[in-house]
Coordinates of C-alpha atoms in Angstrom, one line a residue:
X286 CA -10.1 16.1 -26.4
X287 CA -10.0 12.3 -27.1
X288 CA -9.0 9.2 -26.1
X289 CA -9.6 5.6 -25.6
X290 CA -9.3 5.4 -21.5
X291 CA -9.3 8.4 -19.0
X292 CA -7.4 7.5 -15.9
X293 CA -8.3 10.0 -12.5
X294 CA -4.9 9.7 -10.4
X295 CA -1.0 10.0 -11.1
X296 CA -0.1 7.5 -7.9
X297 CA 1.1 4.4 -8.9
X298 CA -2.6 3.1 -10.2
X299 CA -2.8 5.0 -12.8
X300 CA 0.3 4.8 -13.7
X301 CA 1.2 2.0 -14.0
X302 CA -2.3 1.7 -15.3
X303 CA -1.2 3.7 -18.5
X304 CA 1.9 2.7 -19.3
X305 CA 0.5 -0.9 -19.5
X306 CA -2.3 -0.1 -21.6
X307 CA 0.3 2.1 -24.0
X308 CA 2.3 -1.5 -24.3
X309 CA -1.0 -2.5 -26.3
X310 CA -0.9 -0.1 -28.0
X311 CA -4.5 1.5 -26.4
X312 CA -4.1 5.5 -25.6
X313 CA -4.8 6.8 -22.5
X314 CA -4.6 10.8 -20.5
X315 CA -4.2 10.5 -17.0
X316 CA -5.6 13.4 -15.2
X317 CA -4.2 14.7 -11.3
X318 CA -4.6 17.8 -9.2
X319 CA -1.6 17.5 -7.3
X320 CA 1.4 18.8 -8.4
X321 CA 4.0 16.7 -10.8
X322 CA 6.4 18.0 -7.4
X323 CA 3.9 16.8 -5.4
X324 CA 3.2 13.5 -6.5
X325 CA 6.8 12.1 -6.6
X326 CA 7.3 13.1 -3.3
X327 CA 4.4 11.9 -1.5
X328 CA 6.1 9.6 1.6
X329 CA 3.7 6.6 1.0
X330 CA 5.0 3.0 1.1
X331 CA 7.2 1.0 0.8
X332 CA 7.1 -2.7 0.7
X333 CA 6.8 -4.7 -2.5
X334 CA 5.4 -8.3 -2.5
X335 CA 7.6 -11.0 -5.4
X336 CA 4.7 -10.3 -7.9
X337 CA 4.5 -6.5 -8.0
X338 CA 8.1 -7.0 -8.4
X339 CA 8.0 -9.3 -11.2
X340 CA 5.0 -7.0 -12.8
X341 CA 7.5 -4.1 -13.1
X342 CA 10.0 -5.7 -14.3
X343 CA 8.3 -7.5 -17.0
X344 CA 6.6 -4.1 -18.5
X345 CA 10.1 -2.5 -18.8
X346 CA 9.6 0.0 -15.8
X347 CA 12.8 -2.0 -13.3
X348 CA 16.2 -1.1 -14.0
X349 CA 16.2 0.9 -11.3
X350 CA 14.4 -1.1 -8.8
X351 CA 16.2 -4.5 -9.6
X352 CA 19.3 -2.1 -9.0
X353 CA 18.5 -0.1 -5.6
X354 CA 15.9 -1.5 -4.5
X355 CA 16.5 -4.0 -1.7
X356 CA 15.7 -7.5 -1.3
X357 CA 14.4 -8.7 1.9
X358 CA 14.0 -12.5 2.8
X359 CA 12.4 -12.6 6.0
X360 CA 11.5 -10.3 8.8
X361 CA 11.3 -10.8 12.2
X362 CA 9.1 -10.8 15.1
X363 CA 9.8 -9.1 18.5
X364 CA 8.1 -9.8 21.2
X365 CA 8.6 -9.7 25.4
X366 CA 12.7 -10.7 25.1
X367 CA 12.7 -13.2 22.1
X368 CA 13.1 -12.5 18.6
X369 CA 11.9 -15.0 15.8
X370 CA 13.1 -14.8 12.0
X371 CA 10.3 -15.5 9.8
X372 CA 12.6 -16.9 6.9
X373 CA 10.6 -16.7 3.7
X374 CA 13.5 -18.1 2.1
X375 CA 12.7 -21.8 3.8
X376 CA 9.3 -21.3 3.8
X377 CA 7.8 -19.8 0.3
X378 CA 11.4 -20.7 -1.5
X379 CA 12.0 -18.6 -4.1
X380 CA 9.2 -15.1 -2.9
X381 CA 10.4 -12.2 -1.2
X382 CA 9.5 -9.0 -0.6
X383 CA 11.5 -5.9 -1.5
X384 CA 12.3 -2.4 0.1
X385 CA 11.9 0.3 -2.8
X386 CA 9.7 3.2 -1.8
X387 CA 6.6 4.3 -3.6
X388 CA 7.7 7.5 -4.7
X389 CA 10.7 5.8 -6.6
X390 CA 7.8 3.6 -8.4
X391 CA 5.9 7.1 -9.3
X392 CA 8.6 8.2 -10.5
X393 CA 10.0 5.3 -12.9
X394 CA 6.4 5.4 -14.2
X395 CA 6.2 9.6 -14.5
X396 CA 9.7 8.5 -16.6
X397 CA 8.5 6.4 -18.5
X398 CA 5.0 7.6 -19.7
X399 CA 6.8 11.4 -20.8
X400 CA 9.7 9.4 -22.4
X401 CA 6.9 7.8 -24.2
X402 CA 5.1 10.6 -24.8
X403 CA 2.1 9.6 -22.3
X404 CA -0.3 12.2 -21.7
X405 CA -0.2 13.4 -18.2
X406 CA -2.1 16.3 -16.7
X407 CA -0.8 17.5 -13.3
X408 CA -2.2 20.4 -11.8
X409 CA -5.5 20.4 -13.4
X410 CA -8.9 21.3 -11.4
X411 CA -12.5 21.2 -10.9
X412 CA -12.1 17.1 -12.3
X413 CA -15.4 15.9 -13.1
X414 CA -16.7 12.6 -14.3
X415 CA -19.6 12.8 -16.7
X416 CA -21.7 9.6 -18.5
X417 CA -20.5 7.0 -16.5
X418 CA -23.9 5.0 -16.7
X419 CA -23.1 4.9 -20.8
X420 CA -21.2 3.7 -23.8
X421 CA -19.8 7.7 -24.0
X422 CA -18.5 9.3 -20.8
X423 CA -16.3 11.7 -20.4
X424 CA -14.3 14.1 -18.1
X425 CA -14.2 17.8 -18.0
X426 CA -11.4 19.6 -16.0
X427 CA -9.9 23.1 -16.1
X428 CA -12.2 24.3 -18.2
X429 CA -11.5 21.3 -21.0
X430 CA -13.5 18.2 -22.0
X431 CA -12.0 15.0 -22.3
X432 CA -13.9 12.4 -24.1
X433 CA -13.5 8.4 -23.8
X434 CA -14.8 5.2 -24.1
X435 CA -13.8 3.8 -20.1
X436 CA -12.8 6.2 -16.9
X437 CA -10.3 4.1 -14.6
X438 CA -11.0 5.4 -10.7
X439 CA -7.5 5.5 -9.3
X440 CA -7.4 8.8 -7.1
X441 CA -7.3 7.2 -3.7
X442 CA -9.9 7.5 -0.6
X443 CA -10.1 11.0 -0.7
X444 CA -10.4 11.5 -4.8
X445 CA -13.6 12.7 -6.8
X446 CA -13.9 8.9 -8.1
X447 CA -15.4 7.2 -6.2
X448 CA -18.7 9.4 -5.3
X449 CA -19.3 10.1 -9.0
X450 CA -21.3 7.2 -8.9
X451 CA -25.5 7.2 -7.4
X452 CA -25.9 6.6 -4.3
X453 CA -26.8 3.6 -3.0
X454 CA -24.9 1.3 -6.3
X455 CA -22.1 0.7 -3.5
X456 CA -22.4 -1.3 -0.4
X457 CA -19.1 -0.1 1.8
X458 CA -17.3 -2.2 4.3
X459 CA -15.4 -0.1 6.9
X460 CA -13.8 -0.5 10.3
X461 CA -11.7 2.2 12.3
X462 CA -9.2 1.7 14.7
X463 CA -8.3 3.1 18.0
X464 CA -4.7 4.4 17.1
X465 CA -2.6 5.4 14.8
X466 CA 0.6 5.6 13.5
X467 CA 3.7 7.7 13.6
X468 CA 6.0 7.5 10.8
X469 CA 10.0 8.9 10.3
X470 CA 12.4 9.0 8.0
X471 CA 15.7 9.5 9.5
X472 CA 19.0 9.8 8.1
X473 CA 21.0 6.5 9.8
X474 CA 21.5 2.9 8.9
X475 CA 19.3 0.5 9.8
X476 CA 19.7 -1.0 12.7
X477 CA 18.9 -4.8 11.0
X478 CA 19.1 -6.0 7.1
X479 CA 15.1 -6.6 7.6
X480 CA 12.0 -5.4 9.2
X481 CA 11.4 -5.9 13.0
X482 CA 8.1 -6.0 13.9
X483 CA 7.8 -5.5 17.9
X484 CA 5.1 -5.9 20.0
X485 CA 4.9 -4.5 23.3
X486 CA 3.0 -3.5 26.1
X487 CA 3.6 0.0 25.3
X488 CA 2.7 -0.4 21.3
X489 CA 3.4 -1.2 18.1
X490 CA 7.3 -0.5 16.4
X491 CA 8.4 -1.0 13.3
X492 CA 12.0 -0.5 12.2
X493 CA 12.3 -0.6 8.9
X494 CA 14.2 1.2 5.9
X495 CA 14.5 3.0 2.5
X496 CA 18.3 2.4 1.3
X497 CA 21.1 1.5 3.1
X498 CA 21.6 4.8 4.6
X499 CA 17.9 6.2 5.3
X500 CA 15.6 4.6 8.1
X501 CA 12.2 4.2 8.5
X502 CA 10.4 3.5 11.9
X503 CA 6.5 3.6 12.8
X504 CA 5.3 3.9 15.9
X505 CA 1.8 3.2 17.9
X506 CA 0.0 6.1 18.9
X507 CA -3.2 6.9 20.0
X508 CA -6.2 8.7 18.2
X509 CA -6.3 12.4 18.4
X510 CA -2.0 12.7 18.4
X511 CA -0.5 15.4 16.9
X512 CA 2.8 15.2 15.0
X513 CA 3.6 18.0 17.4
X514 CA 3.6 16.0 20.0
X515 CA 6.5 14.4 19.2
X516 CA 9.7 15.8 19.2
X517 CA 12.5 13.8 17.7
X518 CA 13.5 13.0 21.8
X519 CA 10.2 12.0 22.7
X520 CA 10.9 9.8 19.3
X521 CA 14.1 8.1 19.9
X522 CA 13.6 6.9 23.6
X523 CA 10.5 5.3 22.4
X524 CA 12.0 3.4 19.4
X525 CA 14.7 3.1 21.9
X526 CA 11.9 1.1 24.6
X527 CA 10.0 -0.6 22.5
X528 CA 12.8 -2.4 19.9
X529 CA 15.7 -2.7 22.4
X530 CA 13.7 -5.3 23.6
X531 CA 16.3 -8.1 22.5
X532 CA 20.6 -8.9 24.3
X533 CA 23.2 -7.3 21.9
X534 CA 20.7 -5.0 20.6
X535 CA 21.4 -1.2 19.5
X536 CA 19.4 0.6 18.0
X537 CA 21.5 3.9 15.9
X538 CA 19.8 7.1 16.1
X539 CA 20.6 10.6 13.1
X540 CA 18.6 13.2 12.1
X541 CA 14.9 12.8 12.0
X542 CA 13.8 14.3 8.1
X543 CA 10.5 13.7 7.9
X544 CA 7.3 12.6 10.4
X545 CA 3.6 12.1 9.9
X546 CA 0.6 10.5 11.1
X547 CA -1.5 7.5 9.5
X548 CA -4.5 6.8 10.5
X549 CA -5.3 2.5 10.9
X550 CA -9.1 2.2 8.8
X551 CA -10.5 -1.1 6.8
X552 CA -12.3 -0.3 4.1
X553 CA -13.6 -2.4 1.1
X554 CA -16.8 -0.6 -1.2
X555 CA -18.5 -3.1 -3.7
X556 CA -18.4 -3.5 -6.7
X557 CA -15.7 -1.9 -7.7
X558 CA -17.5 -0.6 -10.7
X559 CA -20.3 1.0 -12.5
X560 CA -20.5 1.6 -16.0
X561 CA -18.2 2.4 -17.5
X562 CA -16.4 3.3 -14.5
X563 CA -14.0 1.2 -12.6
X564 CA -12.2 1.8 -10.0
X565 CA -8.5 0.6 -8.4
X566 CA -6.5 1.2 -5.6
X567 CA -7.7 3.0 -2.7
X568 CA -9.9 4.3 -4.9
X569 CA -12.1 1.4 -3.7
X570 CA -10.2 -0.4 -0.7
X571 CA -7.3 0.8 1.9
X572 CA -5.8 -1.4 4.2
X573 CA -4.4 -0.9 7.7
X574 CA -0.1 -1.1 7.1
X575 CA 0.9 -3.6 9.4
X576 CA 0.3 -6.1 6.2
X577 CA 1.9 -3.7 3.9
X578 CA -1.0 -4.6 1.1
X579 CA -1.8 -1.3 -0.3
X580 CA -0.1 -0.8 -3.1
X581 CA 0.5 -4.3 -4.1
X582 CA -3.3 -4.4 -4.2
X583 CA -3.2 -1.1 -6.3
X584 CA -1.4 -2.7 -8.5
X585 CA -3.3 -6.4 -8.7
X586 CA -6.0 -4.4 -9.1
X587 CA -4.7 -2.4 -11.8
X588 CA -3.5 -6.1 -13.5
X589 CA -7.0 -7.2 -13.9
X590 CA -8.2 -4.4 -15.5
X591 CA -5.2 -4.0 -18.6
X592 CA -5.8 -8.1 -19.1
X593 CA -9.3 -6.9 -19.5
X594 CA -9.4 -2.9 -21.2
X595 CA -6.3 -5.4 -23.7
X596 CA -9.7 -7.6 -24.4
X597 CA -12.6 -4.8 -25.5
X598 CA -10.5 -2.7 -27.2
X599 CA -9.1 -5.3 -29.2
X600 CA -12.4 -7.4 -30.0
X601 CA -14.6 -5.9 -28.0
X602 CA -15.5 -8.5 -25.6
X603 CA -16.8 -7.5 -22.2
X604 CA -16.5 -10.6 -20.4
X605 CA -13.6 -9.8 -18.5
X606 CA -14.7 -6.4 -17.5
X607 CA -18.0 -7.1 -16.6
X608 CA -16.1 -9.9 -14.2
X609 CA -13.4 -7.3 -12.6
X610 CA -14.5 -6.3 -9.5
X611 CA -15.7 -10.7 -8.7
X612 CA -11.7 -11.3 -10.0
X613 CA -10.3 -7.9 -7.7
X614 CA -11.7 -8.8 -4.8
X615 CA -10.6 -12.3 -3.9
X616 CA -7.9 -10.8 -3.5
X617 CA -9.4 -7.5 -1.9
X618 CA -10.3 -10.1 1.2
X619 CA -7.9 -12.4 1.1
X620 CA -5.2 -9.0 2.3
X621 CA -7.7 -7.4 4.2
X622 CA -7.8 -10.5 6.2
X623 CA -4.6 -10.3 6.5
X624 CA -4.0 -7.1 7.1
X625 CA -6.8 -7.1 10.3
X626 CA -4.9 -10.3 11.3
X627 CA -1.9 -9.1 11.5
X628 CA -2.9 -5.5 13.0
X629 CA -4.5 -7.6 16.2
X630 CA -1.5 -9.7 16.2
X631 CA 0.7 -7.1 17.2
X632 CA -1.0 -3.7 18.4
X633 CA -2.2 -2.9 21.9
X634 CA -6.0 -2.1 21.8
X635 CA -6.6 -1.8 25.1
X636 CA -4.4 -1.1 28.3
X637 CA -6.0 -2.5 30.8
X638 CA -6.8 -6.3 28.9
X639 CA -4.3 -8.4 30.3
X640 CA -6.1 -11.0 29.0
X641 CA -6.1 -9.8 25.6
X642 CA -2.7 -9.9 26.1
X643 CA -2.0 -12.9 26.9
X644 CA -4.2 -14.5 23.6
X645 CA -1.6 -12.2 21.3
X646 CA 1.9 -13.7 22.4
X647 CA 0.2 -16.9 22.8
X648 CA -0.4 -16.4 19.1
X649 CA 2.6 -15.2 18.4
X650 CA 4.4 -18.8 19.9
X651 CA 2.6 -20.5 18.3
X652 CA 3.9 -18.7 15.1
X653 CA 7.4 -19.0 16.2
X654 CA 6.9 -22.0 16.7
X655 CA 4.8 -23.6 14.1
X656 CA 6.2 -24.4 10.5
X657 CA 2.0 -24.5 9.2
X658 CA 1.9 -20.8 11.0
X659 CA 5.0 -19.3 9.9
X660 CA 4.1 -20.4 6.2
X661 CA 0.5 -18.6 6.5
X662 CA 2.4 -15.3 7.6
X663 CA 5.0 -16.1 4.9
X664 CA 3.1 -16.9 1.4
X665 CA 0.3 -14.1 2.6
X666 CA 3.2 -11.5 3.6
X667 CA 5.0 -11.9 0.7
X668 CA 2.1 -11.8 -1.8
X669 CA -0.2 -14.8 -3.0
X670 CA 0.8 -16.2 -6.6
X671 CA -1.4 -13.9 -9.5

């Protein structure tokens, strides 16, 4: 088999890259070790930046997003007995976020690629990359060989793309946090119109949503927590304790139909390329979910890579490809800082650290009282312009 670009991983990054390359007339094959059903049902992030929404719409895969996505022009910071709304429409006019599950984006992209005759190989085994330091790399899987000119590693943190780079080439920057998120989906109408980020002495909580009838909740829990330790009754009790801190607010409850644990880590590798291999999305960087940047960073990577590959296949120019990593990392490190800042602002790190909690409350008061501080939060949250 032959193609111009071999794409490893059928997540948002790989599928969007394949779609954008198709619009340029560039061929690609997407290789994914999981089944299509697994990929389409995998619950992940649900907050899309303004730029991500614009890109999906402009590329022709945003019709369902515009119809079903929930556009939000603000978020609420809740701490003590206070509730402060960060108003995007006032602070960053014309820019907002849209709540639309990552799995829904994946479904839309798969449908678009298959409708256009795209080649997506689901459920493949024994994937390996070869010759990435030369001009004719290739991929093997399941006894087959796929020759290509470029490989895009979009297969996530645990994929095979990054480990295929020779040892010592990449530099990793990491930070692990001493807590995790317990996330649940419940069949209940959201109790608020916008996301609520709650800071309490018992730990962080987030009230979010997926649709007018499905709500998404997160609780800060210790590292090593097991899902089995949290039956429904305990989850609802803790959510009420952390969220019902403002007069007049009552948390609606319902059937919890999915739950899982999300480790909290920050991770970046530099550079994001080696030879003819280009890493994108979680294969190159991870952010804690507090800032809602994971999938949006993957889309930003793909935007840069698509343009670089367009120039390369149009006239052989390598300037944009050579500068791919540098261009992406500027945005990656900005998002890393914002995600770290949101995480340290809103989570309890040490139950005995009264000094640290006072600093957090002081900073929350500053965001609530300073237009400049609130604007910084707002412009980073909705996504910096391309």
